[in-house]
Short mmCIF file of C-alpha atoms in Angstrom, two decimals:
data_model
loop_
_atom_site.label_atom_id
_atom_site.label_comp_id
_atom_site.label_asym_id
_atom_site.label_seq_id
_atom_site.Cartn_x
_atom_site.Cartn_y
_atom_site.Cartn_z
CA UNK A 178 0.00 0.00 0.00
CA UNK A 179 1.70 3.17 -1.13
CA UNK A 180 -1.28 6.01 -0.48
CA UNK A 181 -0.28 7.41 2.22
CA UNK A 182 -4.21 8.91 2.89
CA UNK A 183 -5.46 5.37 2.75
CA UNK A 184 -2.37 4.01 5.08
CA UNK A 185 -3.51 7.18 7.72
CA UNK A 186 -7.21 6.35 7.27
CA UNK A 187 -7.09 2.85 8.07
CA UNK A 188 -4.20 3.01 10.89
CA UNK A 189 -3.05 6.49 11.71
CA UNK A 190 -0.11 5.94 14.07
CA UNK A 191 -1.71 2.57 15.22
CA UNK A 192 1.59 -0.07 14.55
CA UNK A 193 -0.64 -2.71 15.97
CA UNK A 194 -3.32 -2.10 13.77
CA UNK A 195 -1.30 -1.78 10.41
CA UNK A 196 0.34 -5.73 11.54
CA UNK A 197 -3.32 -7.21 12.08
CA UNK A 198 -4.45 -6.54 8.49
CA UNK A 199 -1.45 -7.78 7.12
CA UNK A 200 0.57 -5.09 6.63
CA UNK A 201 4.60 -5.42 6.95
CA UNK A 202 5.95 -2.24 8.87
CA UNK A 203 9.25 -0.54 7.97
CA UNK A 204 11.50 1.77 10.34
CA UNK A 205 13.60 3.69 8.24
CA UNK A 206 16.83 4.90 9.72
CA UNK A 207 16.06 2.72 12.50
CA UNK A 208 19.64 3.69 13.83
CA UNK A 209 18.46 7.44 14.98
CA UNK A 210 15.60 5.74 17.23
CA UNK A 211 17.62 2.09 18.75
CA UNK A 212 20.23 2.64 20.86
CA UNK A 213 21.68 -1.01 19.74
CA UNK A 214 21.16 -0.09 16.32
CA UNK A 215 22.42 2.86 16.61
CA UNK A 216 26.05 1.57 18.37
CA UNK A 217 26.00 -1.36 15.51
CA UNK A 218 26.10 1.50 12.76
CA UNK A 219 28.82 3.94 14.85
CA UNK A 220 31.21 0.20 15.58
CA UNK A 221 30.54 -0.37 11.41
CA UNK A 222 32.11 3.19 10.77
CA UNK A 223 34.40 3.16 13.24
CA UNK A 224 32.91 6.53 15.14
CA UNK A 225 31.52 5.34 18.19
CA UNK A 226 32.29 7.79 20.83
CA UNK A 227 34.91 6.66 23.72
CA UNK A 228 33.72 7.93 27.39
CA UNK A 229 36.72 10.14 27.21
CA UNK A 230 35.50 11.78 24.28
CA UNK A 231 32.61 13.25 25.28
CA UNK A 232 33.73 16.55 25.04
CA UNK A 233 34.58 16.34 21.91
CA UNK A 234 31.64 14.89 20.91
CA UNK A 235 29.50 17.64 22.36
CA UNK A 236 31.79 19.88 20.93
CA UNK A 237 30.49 18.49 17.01
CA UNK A 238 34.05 18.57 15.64
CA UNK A 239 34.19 16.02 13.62
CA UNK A 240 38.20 16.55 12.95
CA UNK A 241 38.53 16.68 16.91
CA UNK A 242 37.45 13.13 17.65
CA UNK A 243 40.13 10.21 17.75
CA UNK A 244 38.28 7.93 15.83
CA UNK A 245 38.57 4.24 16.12
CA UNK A 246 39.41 2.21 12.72
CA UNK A 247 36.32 2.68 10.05
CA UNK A 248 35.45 -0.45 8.43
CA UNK A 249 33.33 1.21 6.03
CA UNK A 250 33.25 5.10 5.04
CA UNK A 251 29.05 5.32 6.52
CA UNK A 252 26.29 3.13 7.36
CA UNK A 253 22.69 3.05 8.17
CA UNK A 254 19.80 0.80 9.10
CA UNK A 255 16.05 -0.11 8.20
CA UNK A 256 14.11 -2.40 10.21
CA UNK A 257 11.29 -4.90 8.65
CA UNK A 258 9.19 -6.59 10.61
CA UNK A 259 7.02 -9.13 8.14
CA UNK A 260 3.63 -11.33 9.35
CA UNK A 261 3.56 -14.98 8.91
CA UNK A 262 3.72 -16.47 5.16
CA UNK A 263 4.48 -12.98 3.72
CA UNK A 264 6.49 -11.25 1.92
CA UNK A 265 7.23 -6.31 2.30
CA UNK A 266 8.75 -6.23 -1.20
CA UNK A 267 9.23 -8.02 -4.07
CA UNK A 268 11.95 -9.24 -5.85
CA UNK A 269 14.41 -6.36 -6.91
CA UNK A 270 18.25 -4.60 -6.77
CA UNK A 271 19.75 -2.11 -4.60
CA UNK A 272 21.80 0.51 -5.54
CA UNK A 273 24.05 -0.23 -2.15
CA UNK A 274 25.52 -3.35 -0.42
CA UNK A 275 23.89 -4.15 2.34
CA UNK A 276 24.00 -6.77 5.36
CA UNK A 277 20.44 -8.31 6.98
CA UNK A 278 20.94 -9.03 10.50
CA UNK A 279 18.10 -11.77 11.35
CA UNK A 280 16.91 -11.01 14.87
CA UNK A 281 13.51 -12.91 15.46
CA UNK A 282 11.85 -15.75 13.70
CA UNK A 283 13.28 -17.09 10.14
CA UNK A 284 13.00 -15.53 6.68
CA UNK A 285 14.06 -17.29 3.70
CA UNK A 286 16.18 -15.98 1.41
CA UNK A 287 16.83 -15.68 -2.62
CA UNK A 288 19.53 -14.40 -4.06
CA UNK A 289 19.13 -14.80 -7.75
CA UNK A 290 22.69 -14.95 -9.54
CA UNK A 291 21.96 -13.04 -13.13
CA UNK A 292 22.81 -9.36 -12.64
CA UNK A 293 20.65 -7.20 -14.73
CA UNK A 294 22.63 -4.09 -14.23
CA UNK A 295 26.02 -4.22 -12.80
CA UNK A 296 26.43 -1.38 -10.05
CA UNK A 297 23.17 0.13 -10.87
CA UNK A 298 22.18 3.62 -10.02
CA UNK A 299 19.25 4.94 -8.08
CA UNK A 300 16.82 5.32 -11.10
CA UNK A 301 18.43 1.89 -12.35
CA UNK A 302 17.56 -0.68 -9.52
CA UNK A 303 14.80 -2.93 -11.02
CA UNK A 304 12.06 -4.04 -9.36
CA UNK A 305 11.57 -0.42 -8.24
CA UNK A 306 9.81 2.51 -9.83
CA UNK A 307 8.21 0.58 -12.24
CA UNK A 308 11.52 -0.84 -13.48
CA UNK A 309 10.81 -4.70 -14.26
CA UNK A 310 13.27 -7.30 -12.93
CA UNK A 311 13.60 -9.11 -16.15
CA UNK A 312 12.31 -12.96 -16.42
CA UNK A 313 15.71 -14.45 -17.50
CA UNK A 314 16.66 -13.49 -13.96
CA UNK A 315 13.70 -14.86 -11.87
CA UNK A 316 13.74 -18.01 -14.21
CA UNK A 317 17.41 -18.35 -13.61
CA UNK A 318 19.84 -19.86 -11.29
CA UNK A 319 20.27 -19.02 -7.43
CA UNK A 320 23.26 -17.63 -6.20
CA UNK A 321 21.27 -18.18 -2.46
CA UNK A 322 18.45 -20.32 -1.54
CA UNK A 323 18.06 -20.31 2.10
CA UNK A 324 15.95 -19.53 5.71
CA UNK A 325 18.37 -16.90 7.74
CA UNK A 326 17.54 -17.54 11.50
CA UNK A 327 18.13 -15.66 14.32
CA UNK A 328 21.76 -14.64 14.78
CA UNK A 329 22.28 -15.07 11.29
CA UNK A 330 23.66 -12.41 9.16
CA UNK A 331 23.63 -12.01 5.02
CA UNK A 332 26.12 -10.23 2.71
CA UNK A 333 24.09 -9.05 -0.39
CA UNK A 334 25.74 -6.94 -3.13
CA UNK A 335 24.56 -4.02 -4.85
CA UNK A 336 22.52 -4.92 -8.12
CA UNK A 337 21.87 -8.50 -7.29
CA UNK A 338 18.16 -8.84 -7.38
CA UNK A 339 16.89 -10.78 -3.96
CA UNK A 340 13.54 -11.42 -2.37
CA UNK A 341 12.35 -12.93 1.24
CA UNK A 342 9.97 -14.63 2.60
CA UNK A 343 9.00 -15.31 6.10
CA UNK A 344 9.15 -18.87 6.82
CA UNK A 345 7.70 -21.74 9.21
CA UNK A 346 9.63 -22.25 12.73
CA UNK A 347 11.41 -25.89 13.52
CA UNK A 348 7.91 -27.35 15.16
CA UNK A 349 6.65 -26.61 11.42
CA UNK A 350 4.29 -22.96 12.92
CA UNK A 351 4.46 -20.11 10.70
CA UNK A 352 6.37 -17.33 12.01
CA UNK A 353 6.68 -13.59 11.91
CA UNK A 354 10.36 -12.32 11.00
CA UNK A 355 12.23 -9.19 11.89
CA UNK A 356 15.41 -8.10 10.85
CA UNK A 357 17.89 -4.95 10.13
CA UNK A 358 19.52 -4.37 6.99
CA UNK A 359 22.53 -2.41 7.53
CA UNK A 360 22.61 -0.10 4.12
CA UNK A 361 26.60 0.52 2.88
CA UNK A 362 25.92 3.61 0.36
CA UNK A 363 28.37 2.11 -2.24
CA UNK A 364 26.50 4.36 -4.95
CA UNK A 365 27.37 7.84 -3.11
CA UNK A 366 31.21 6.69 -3.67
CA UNK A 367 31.22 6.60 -7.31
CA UNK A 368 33.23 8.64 -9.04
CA UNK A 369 30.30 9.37 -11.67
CA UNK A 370 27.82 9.52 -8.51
CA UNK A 371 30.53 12.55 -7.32
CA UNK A 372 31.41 14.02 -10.45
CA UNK A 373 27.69 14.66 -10.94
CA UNK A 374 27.11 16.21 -7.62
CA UNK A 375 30.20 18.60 -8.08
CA UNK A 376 29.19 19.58 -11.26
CA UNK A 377 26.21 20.41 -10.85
CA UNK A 378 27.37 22.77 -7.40
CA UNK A 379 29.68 24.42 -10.13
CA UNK A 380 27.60 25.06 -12.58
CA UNK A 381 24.51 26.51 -10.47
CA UNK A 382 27.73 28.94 -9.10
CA UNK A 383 28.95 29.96 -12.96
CA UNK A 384 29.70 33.51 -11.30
CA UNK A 385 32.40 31.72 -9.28
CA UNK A 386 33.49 29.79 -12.30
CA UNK A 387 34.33 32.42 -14.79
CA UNK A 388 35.07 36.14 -13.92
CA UNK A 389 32.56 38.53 -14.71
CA UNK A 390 32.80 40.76 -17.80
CA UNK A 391 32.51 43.87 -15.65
CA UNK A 392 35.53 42.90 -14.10
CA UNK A 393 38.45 45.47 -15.15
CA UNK A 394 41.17 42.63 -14.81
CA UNK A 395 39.62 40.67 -17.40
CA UNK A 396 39.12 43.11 -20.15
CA UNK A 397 40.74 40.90 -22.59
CA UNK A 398 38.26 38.30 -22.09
CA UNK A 399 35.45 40.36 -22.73
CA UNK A 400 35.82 40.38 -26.51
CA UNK A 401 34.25 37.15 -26.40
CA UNK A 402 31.52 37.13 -24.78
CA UNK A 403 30.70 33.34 -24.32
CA UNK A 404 33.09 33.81 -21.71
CA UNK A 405 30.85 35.75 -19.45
CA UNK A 406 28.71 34.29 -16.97
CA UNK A 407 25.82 36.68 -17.84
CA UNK A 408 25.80 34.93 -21.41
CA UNK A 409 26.34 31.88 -19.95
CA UNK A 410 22.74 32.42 -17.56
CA UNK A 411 20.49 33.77 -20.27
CA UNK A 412 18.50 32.06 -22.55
CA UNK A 413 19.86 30.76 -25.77
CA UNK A 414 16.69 31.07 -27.68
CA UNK A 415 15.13 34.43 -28.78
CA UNK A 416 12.39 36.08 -26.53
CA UNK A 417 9.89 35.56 -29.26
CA UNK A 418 9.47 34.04 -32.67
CA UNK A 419 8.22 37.76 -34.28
CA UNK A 420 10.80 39.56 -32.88
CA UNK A 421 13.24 37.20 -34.01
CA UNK A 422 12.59 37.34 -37.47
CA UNK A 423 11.87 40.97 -37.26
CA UNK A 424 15.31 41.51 -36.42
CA UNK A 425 16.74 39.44 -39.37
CA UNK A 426 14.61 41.05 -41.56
CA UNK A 427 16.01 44.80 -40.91
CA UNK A 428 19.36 43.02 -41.37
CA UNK A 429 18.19 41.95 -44.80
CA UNK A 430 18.85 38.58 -44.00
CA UNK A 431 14.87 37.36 -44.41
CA UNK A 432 13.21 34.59 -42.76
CA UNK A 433 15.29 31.45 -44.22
CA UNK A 434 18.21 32.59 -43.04
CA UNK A 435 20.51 29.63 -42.51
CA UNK A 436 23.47 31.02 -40.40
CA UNK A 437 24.23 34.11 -38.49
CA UNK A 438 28.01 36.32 -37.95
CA UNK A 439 29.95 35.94 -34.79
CA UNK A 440 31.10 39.67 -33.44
CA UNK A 441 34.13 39.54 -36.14
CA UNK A 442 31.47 39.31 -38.96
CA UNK A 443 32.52 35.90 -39.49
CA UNK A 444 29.55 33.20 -40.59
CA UNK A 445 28.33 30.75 -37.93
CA UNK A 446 26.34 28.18 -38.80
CA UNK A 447 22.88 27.88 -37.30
CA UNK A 448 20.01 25.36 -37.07
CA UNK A 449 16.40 25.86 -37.16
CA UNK A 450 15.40 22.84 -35.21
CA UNK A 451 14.88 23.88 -31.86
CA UNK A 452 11.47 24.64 -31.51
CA UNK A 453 11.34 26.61 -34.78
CA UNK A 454 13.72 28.81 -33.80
CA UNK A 455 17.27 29.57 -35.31
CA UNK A 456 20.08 28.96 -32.70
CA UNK A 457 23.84 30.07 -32.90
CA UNK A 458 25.48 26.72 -32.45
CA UNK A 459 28.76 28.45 -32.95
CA UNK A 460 28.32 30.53 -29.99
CA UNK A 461 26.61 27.55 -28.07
CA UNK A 462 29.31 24.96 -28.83
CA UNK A 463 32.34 27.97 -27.65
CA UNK A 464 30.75 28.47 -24.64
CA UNK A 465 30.55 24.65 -23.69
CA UNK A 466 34.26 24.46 -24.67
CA UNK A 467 35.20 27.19 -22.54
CA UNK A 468 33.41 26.17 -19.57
CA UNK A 469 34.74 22.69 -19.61
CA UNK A 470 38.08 24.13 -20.39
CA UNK A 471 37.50 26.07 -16.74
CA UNK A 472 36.16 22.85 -15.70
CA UNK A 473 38.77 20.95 -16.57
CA UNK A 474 41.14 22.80 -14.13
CA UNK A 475 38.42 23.53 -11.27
CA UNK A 476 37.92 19.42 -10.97
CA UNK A 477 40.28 16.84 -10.24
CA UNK A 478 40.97 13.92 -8.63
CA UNK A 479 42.13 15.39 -5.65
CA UNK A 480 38.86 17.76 -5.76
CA UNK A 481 37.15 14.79 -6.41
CA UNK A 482 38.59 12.81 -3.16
CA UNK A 483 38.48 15.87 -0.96
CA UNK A 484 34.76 16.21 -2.00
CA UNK A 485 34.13 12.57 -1.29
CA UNK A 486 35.83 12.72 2.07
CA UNK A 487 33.63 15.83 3.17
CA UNK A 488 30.31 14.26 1.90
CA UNK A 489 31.17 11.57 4.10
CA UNK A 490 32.03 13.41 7.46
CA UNK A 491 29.29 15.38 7.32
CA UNK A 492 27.17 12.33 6.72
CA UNK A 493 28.71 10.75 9.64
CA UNK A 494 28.56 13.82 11.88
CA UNK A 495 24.80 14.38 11.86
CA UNK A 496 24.19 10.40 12.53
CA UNK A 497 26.89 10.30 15.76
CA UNK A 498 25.44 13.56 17.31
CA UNK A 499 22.19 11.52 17.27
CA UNK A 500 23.23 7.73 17.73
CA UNK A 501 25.96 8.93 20.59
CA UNK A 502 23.01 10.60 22.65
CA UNK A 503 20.77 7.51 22.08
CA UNK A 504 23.50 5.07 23.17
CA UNK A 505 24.49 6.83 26.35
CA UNK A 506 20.62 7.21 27.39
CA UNK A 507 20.71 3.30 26.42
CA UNK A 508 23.88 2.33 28.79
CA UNK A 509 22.33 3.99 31.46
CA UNK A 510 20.56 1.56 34.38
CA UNK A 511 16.95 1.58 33.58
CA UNK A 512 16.21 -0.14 36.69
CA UNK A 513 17.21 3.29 38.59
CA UNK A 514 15.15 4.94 36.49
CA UNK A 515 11.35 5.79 37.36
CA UNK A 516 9.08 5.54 34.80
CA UNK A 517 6.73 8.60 34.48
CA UNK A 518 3.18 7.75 35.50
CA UNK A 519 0.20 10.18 34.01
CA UNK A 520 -2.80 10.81 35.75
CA UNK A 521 -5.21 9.05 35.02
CA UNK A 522 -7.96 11.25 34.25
CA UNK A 523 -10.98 8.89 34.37
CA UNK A 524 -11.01 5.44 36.25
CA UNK A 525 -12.19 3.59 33.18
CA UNK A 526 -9.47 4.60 31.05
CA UNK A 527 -7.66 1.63 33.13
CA UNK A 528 -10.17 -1.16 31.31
CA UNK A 529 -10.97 -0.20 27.76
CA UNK A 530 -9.66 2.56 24.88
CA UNK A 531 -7.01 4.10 23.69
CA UNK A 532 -5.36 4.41 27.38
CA UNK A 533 -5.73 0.93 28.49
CA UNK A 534 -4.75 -0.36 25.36
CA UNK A 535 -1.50 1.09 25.50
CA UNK A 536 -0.63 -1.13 28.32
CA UNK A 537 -1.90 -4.47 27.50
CA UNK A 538 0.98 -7.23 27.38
CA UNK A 539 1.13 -10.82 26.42
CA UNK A 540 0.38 -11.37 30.57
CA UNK A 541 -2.28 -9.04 30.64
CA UNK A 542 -6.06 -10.77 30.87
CA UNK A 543 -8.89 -9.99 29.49
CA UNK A 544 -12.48 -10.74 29.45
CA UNK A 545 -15.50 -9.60 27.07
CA UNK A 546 -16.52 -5.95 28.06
CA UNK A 547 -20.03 -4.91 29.51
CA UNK A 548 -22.13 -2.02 27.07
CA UNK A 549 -21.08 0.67 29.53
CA UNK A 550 -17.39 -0.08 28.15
CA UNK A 551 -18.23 -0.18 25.28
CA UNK A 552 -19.78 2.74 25.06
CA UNK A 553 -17.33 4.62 26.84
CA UNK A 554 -14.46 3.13 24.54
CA UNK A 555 -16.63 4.42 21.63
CA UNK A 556 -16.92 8.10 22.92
CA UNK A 557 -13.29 7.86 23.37
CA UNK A 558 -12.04 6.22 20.38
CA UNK A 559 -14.30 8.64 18.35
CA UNK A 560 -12.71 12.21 20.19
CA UNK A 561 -9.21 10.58 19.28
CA UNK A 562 -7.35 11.92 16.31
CA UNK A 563 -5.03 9.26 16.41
CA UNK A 564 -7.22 5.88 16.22
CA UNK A 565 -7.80 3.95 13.44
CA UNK A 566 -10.50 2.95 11.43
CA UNK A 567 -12.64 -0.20 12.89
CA UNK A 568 -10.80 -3.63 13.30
CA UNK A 569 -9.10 -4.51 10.02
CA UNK A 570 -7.47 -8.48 10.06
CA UNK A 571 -5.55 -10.10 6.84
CA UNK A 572 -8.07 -12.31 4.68
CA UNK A 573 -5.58 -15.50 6.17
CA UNK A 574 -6.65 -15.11 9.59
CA UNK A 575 -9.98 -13.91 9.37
CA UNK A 576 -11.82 -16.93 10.45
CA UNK A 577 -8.88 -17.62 13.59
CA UNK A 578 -9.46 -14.34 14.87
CA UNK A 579 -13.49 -14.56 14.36
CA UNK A 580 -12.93 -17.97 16.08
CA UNK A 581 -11.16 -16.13 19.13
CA UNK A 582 -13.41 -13.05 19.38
CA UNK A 583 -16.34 -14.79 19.47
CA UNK A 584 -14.95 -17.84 22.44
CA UNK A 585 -14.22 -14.62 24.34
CA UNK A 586 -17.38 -12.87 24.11
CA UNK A 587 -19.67 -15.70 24.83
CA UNK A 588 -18.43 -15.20 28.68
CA UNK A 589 -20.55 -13.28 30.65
CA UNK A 590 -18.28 -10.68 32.32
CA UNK A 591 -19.81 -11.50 35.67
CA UNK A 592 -18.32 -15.16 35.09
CA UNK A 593 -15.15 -13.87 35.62
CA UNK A 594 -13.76 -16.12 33.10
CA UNK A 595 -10.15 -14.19 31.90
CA UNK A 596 -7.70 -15.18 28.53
CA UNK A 597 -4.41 -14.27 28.96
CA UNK A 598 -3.20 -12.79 25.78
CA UNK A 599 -0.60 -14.82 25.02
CA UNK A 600 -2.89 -17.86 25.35
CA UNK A 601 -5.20 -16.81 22.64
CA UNK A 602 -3.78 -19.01 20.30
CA UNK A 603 -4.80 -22.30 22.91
CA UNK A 604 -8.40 -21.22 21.42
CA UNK A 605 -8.40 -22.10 18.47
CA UNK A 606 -9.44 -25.81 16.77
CA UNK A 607 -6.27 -25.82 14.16
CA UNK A 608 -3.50 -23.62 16.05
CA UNK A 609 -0.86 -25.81 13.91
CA UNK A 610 -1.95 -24.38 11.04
CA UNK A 611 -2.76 -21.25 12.21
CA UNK A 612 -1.14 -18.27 11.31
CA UNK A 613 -1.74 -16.33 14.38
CA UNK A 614 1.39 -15.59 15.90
CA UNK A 615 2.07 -13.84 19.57
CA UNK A 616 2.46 -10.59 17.77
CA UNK A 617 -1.22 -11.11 16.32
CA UNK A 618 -2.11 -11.92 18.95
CA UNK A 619 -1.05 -8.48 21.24
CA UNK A 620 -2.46 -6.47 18.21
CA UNK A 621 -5.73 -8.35 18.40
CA UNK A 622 -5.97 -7.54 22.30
CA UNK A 623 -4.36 -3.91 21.93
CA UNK A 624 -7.12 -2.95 18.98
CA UNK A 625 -10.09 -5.24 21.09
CA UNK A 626 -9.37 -2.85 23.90
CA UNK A 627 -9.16 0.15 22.25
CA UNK A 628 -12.38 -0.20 20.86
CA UNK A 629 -14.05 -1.72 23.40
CA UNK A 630 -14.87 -5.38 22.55
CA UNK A 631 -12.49 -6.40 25.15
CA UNK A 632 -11.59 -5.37 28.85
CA UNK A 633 -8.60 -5.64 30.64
CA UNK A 634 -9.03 -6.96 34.41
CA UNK A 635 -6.72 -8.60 36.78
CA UNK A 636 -5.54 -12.45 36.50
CA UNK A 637 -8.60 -13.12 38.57
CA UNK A 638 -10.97 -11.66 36.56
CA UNK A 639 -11.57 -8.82 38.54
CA UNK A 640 -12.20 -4.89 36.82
CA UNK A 641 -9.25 -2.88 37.00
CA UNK A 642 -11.32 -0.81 38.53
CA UNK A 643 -14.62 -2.64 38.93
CA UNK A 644 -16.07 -0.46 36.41
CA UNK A 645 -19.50 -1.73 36.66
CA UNK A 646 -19.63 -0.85 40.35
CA UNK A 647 -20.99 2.28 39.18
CA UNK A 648 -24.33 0.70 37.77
CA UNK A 649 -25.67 -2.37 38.20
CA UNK A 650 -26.77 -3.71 34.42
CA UNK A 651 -27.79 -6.68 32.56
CA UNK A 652 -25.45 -7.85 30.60
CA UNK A 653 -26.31 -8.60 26.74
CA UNK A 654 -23.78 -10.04 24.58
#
């Protein structure tokens, strides 16, 4: 799903939501929000902060800091986390190396050995943008056929086309996978990658280039005048079509002229096949020689290197301000550390919506709600800008999680008969087969309670509060 209206309509901010319909869920630059992550990525570039550097570090000097040995010149992470029997992309190329780190439950791998494009660049990576990855490759041989589990850790280089798959467990249960791919930029060290960038910078800054023909000094350049960056910034093609043959009509030159006279009154040739206008090529043609003649002395390789090697400090400078602070706050004890508690504004918020909800575990119980909980999580859910639309499950596990809903609700809430979370799975006829995984399940109880169909109580069965203290009601299910 790629609209990102339809993607906020259905889920908003609601993670939870977005895995029970199906939906794989991607962290970009996953490294600037884990602090493990983000101390993988600084150890990879060799610019992980020593204690005795903090000042230096909070000083931003990239130069200042005694950097540790860089294994590779920058690096950065994604995270994918991918249901049960499913696949976030299909088969395609990068236009960097990367490394997948498998972290939890097994994803199977192919690696497909026919390179369409060797060292492709951004707008060349098939299976992107439209770009097809071509059947000889898909119907080809494997350079890699196999299930990464955790621990495990994949090399894949830029351009080879690969796909993944989540895959079954050892006991034969499908399985959810999550993982990190480490990105190594190889594309933003290519010398054409670099040359581009640093041309372009020159040419949007001509003035810098080539002197201007005000300037005294240069009066001997002025006679031409391709040479000036003013020429060089205006537009190559007449103003207007009338005016333009007006002009080479009071020269006596008519409409069918063919060529044109440079400023020594000697013939240029011209065409009339840009956009029916007639073009000095001669002029055109001297002022790309003489700006690639400049060129030719403003960029070399040691421009090129020196260009290179500040792209890639300042790259690695923003990322370590960022991924230092998140690893200290990481290596600090959490266990001396309080968690802030908010007031709870209205006892209820404690069983059912958006509040309670955000606290439901794989421990926590729950039991079917009562209509005064559900209508409260309704009133609720409905002033919240941030919930999402209804309760939307993957076509594969519609019936399990019908199958669960409804065991639940057929309990009277005065039975005080509880499911712990993490147990939902135990209801079901098939669970072998089943592709409800813990994670499903914790979304399943997370969106229940946020709507209402489900209330969180205590492993007894008891309201946390006894919300229906407050009116005594029969219940109908």
């Amino acid at each position: 799903m790629d609209d990102p209206d339809e993607i906020h309509r259905l889920y908003n901010n609601s993670l939870y939501a977005a895995y029970l319909a199906g939906t794989s869920i991607v962290w970009n630059h996953v490294d600037l929000k884990s602090p493990r992550v983000a101390a993988l990525c600084e150890d990879l570039q060799g610019s992980r902060c020593k204690p005795e550097q903090e000042h230096e570090r909070r000083t931003y000097s990239y130069k200042s800091l005694k950097l540790d040995r860089a294994f590779f010149p920058h690096a950065y992470a994604n995270a994918y986390l991918t249901p049960p029997k499913s696949q976030t992309v299909p088969p395609h190329a990068d236009d960097r190396d990367v490394l997948v780190f498998q972290l939890v439950g097994r994803k199977r791998w192919r690696v497909y050995q026919q390179i369409p494009i060797h060292y492709p660049f951004t707008h060349e990576q098939v299976g992107k943008s439209g770009i097809a990855v071509p059947e000889s490759v898909l119907k080809g041989p494997l350079a890699f056929d196999d299930s990464l589990q955790p621990g495990d850790v994949l090399y894949i280089p830029r351009g080879m086309v690969h796909e993944a798959k989540t895959d079954t467990g050892n006991d034969d249960v499908p399985e959810l996978s999550f993982h990190i791919t480490v990105a190594l930029a190889t594309y933003d060290w290519t010398l054409v990658g670099n040359l581009s960038r640093m041309l372009q910078t020159k040419l949007m800054n001509i003035g810098e280039l080539l002197p201007s023909s005000t300037d005294a000094s240069s009066s001997a350049r002025t006679s031409n005048t391709t040479l000036s960056p003013m020429n060089l910034r205006r537009s190559i093609l007449p103003t207007t079509r009338e005016n333009f043959r007006r002009k080479h009509r009071d020269e006596g030159k008519g409409d069918d002229c063919k060529s044109v006279t440079d400023a020594n009154g000697a013939a240029s040739p011209a065409r009339l096949d840009c956009g029916g206008f007639l073009v000095d090529t001669g002029a055109i043609q001297k002022g790309i020689d003489s700006v690639f003649k400049k060129l030719r002395t403003e960029i070399t390789a040691e421009s090129v290197a020196e260009a290179m090697d500040h792209r890639i400090k300042a790259h690695n400078l923003r990322a370590s301000g960022k991924r230092n602070a998140l690893i200290m706050i990481g290596e600090k004890d959490e266990s001396q550390c309080e968690p802030k508690k908010k007031a709870i504004a209205d006892p209820m918020d404690l069983v059912v919506g958006p509040v309670a909800a955000k606290n439901v575990s794989l421990e926590t119980h729950i039991r079917s709600s009562t209509p005064i909980e559900r209508d409260y999580a309704q009133k609720k859910s409905s002033a919240s800008s941030s919930s999402a639309a209804g309760l939307n499950v993957r076509d594969e596990i519609g019936d399990d999680v019908a199958e669960i809903v409804t065991k639940i609700k057929i309990q009277q809430p005065q039975q005080n008969s509880t499911f712990r979370v993490g147990d939902f799975h135990k209801l079901l006829e098939a669970y072998s087969h089943s592709l409800v995984c813990k994670l499903t399940s914790l979304s399943l109880a997370k969106r229940a309670v946020e709507l209402g169909a489900f209330a969180v109580c205590d492993w007894d069965g008891t309201e946390v509060p006894r919300a229906t203290k407050r009116r005594k009601i029969d219940v109908n299910i």
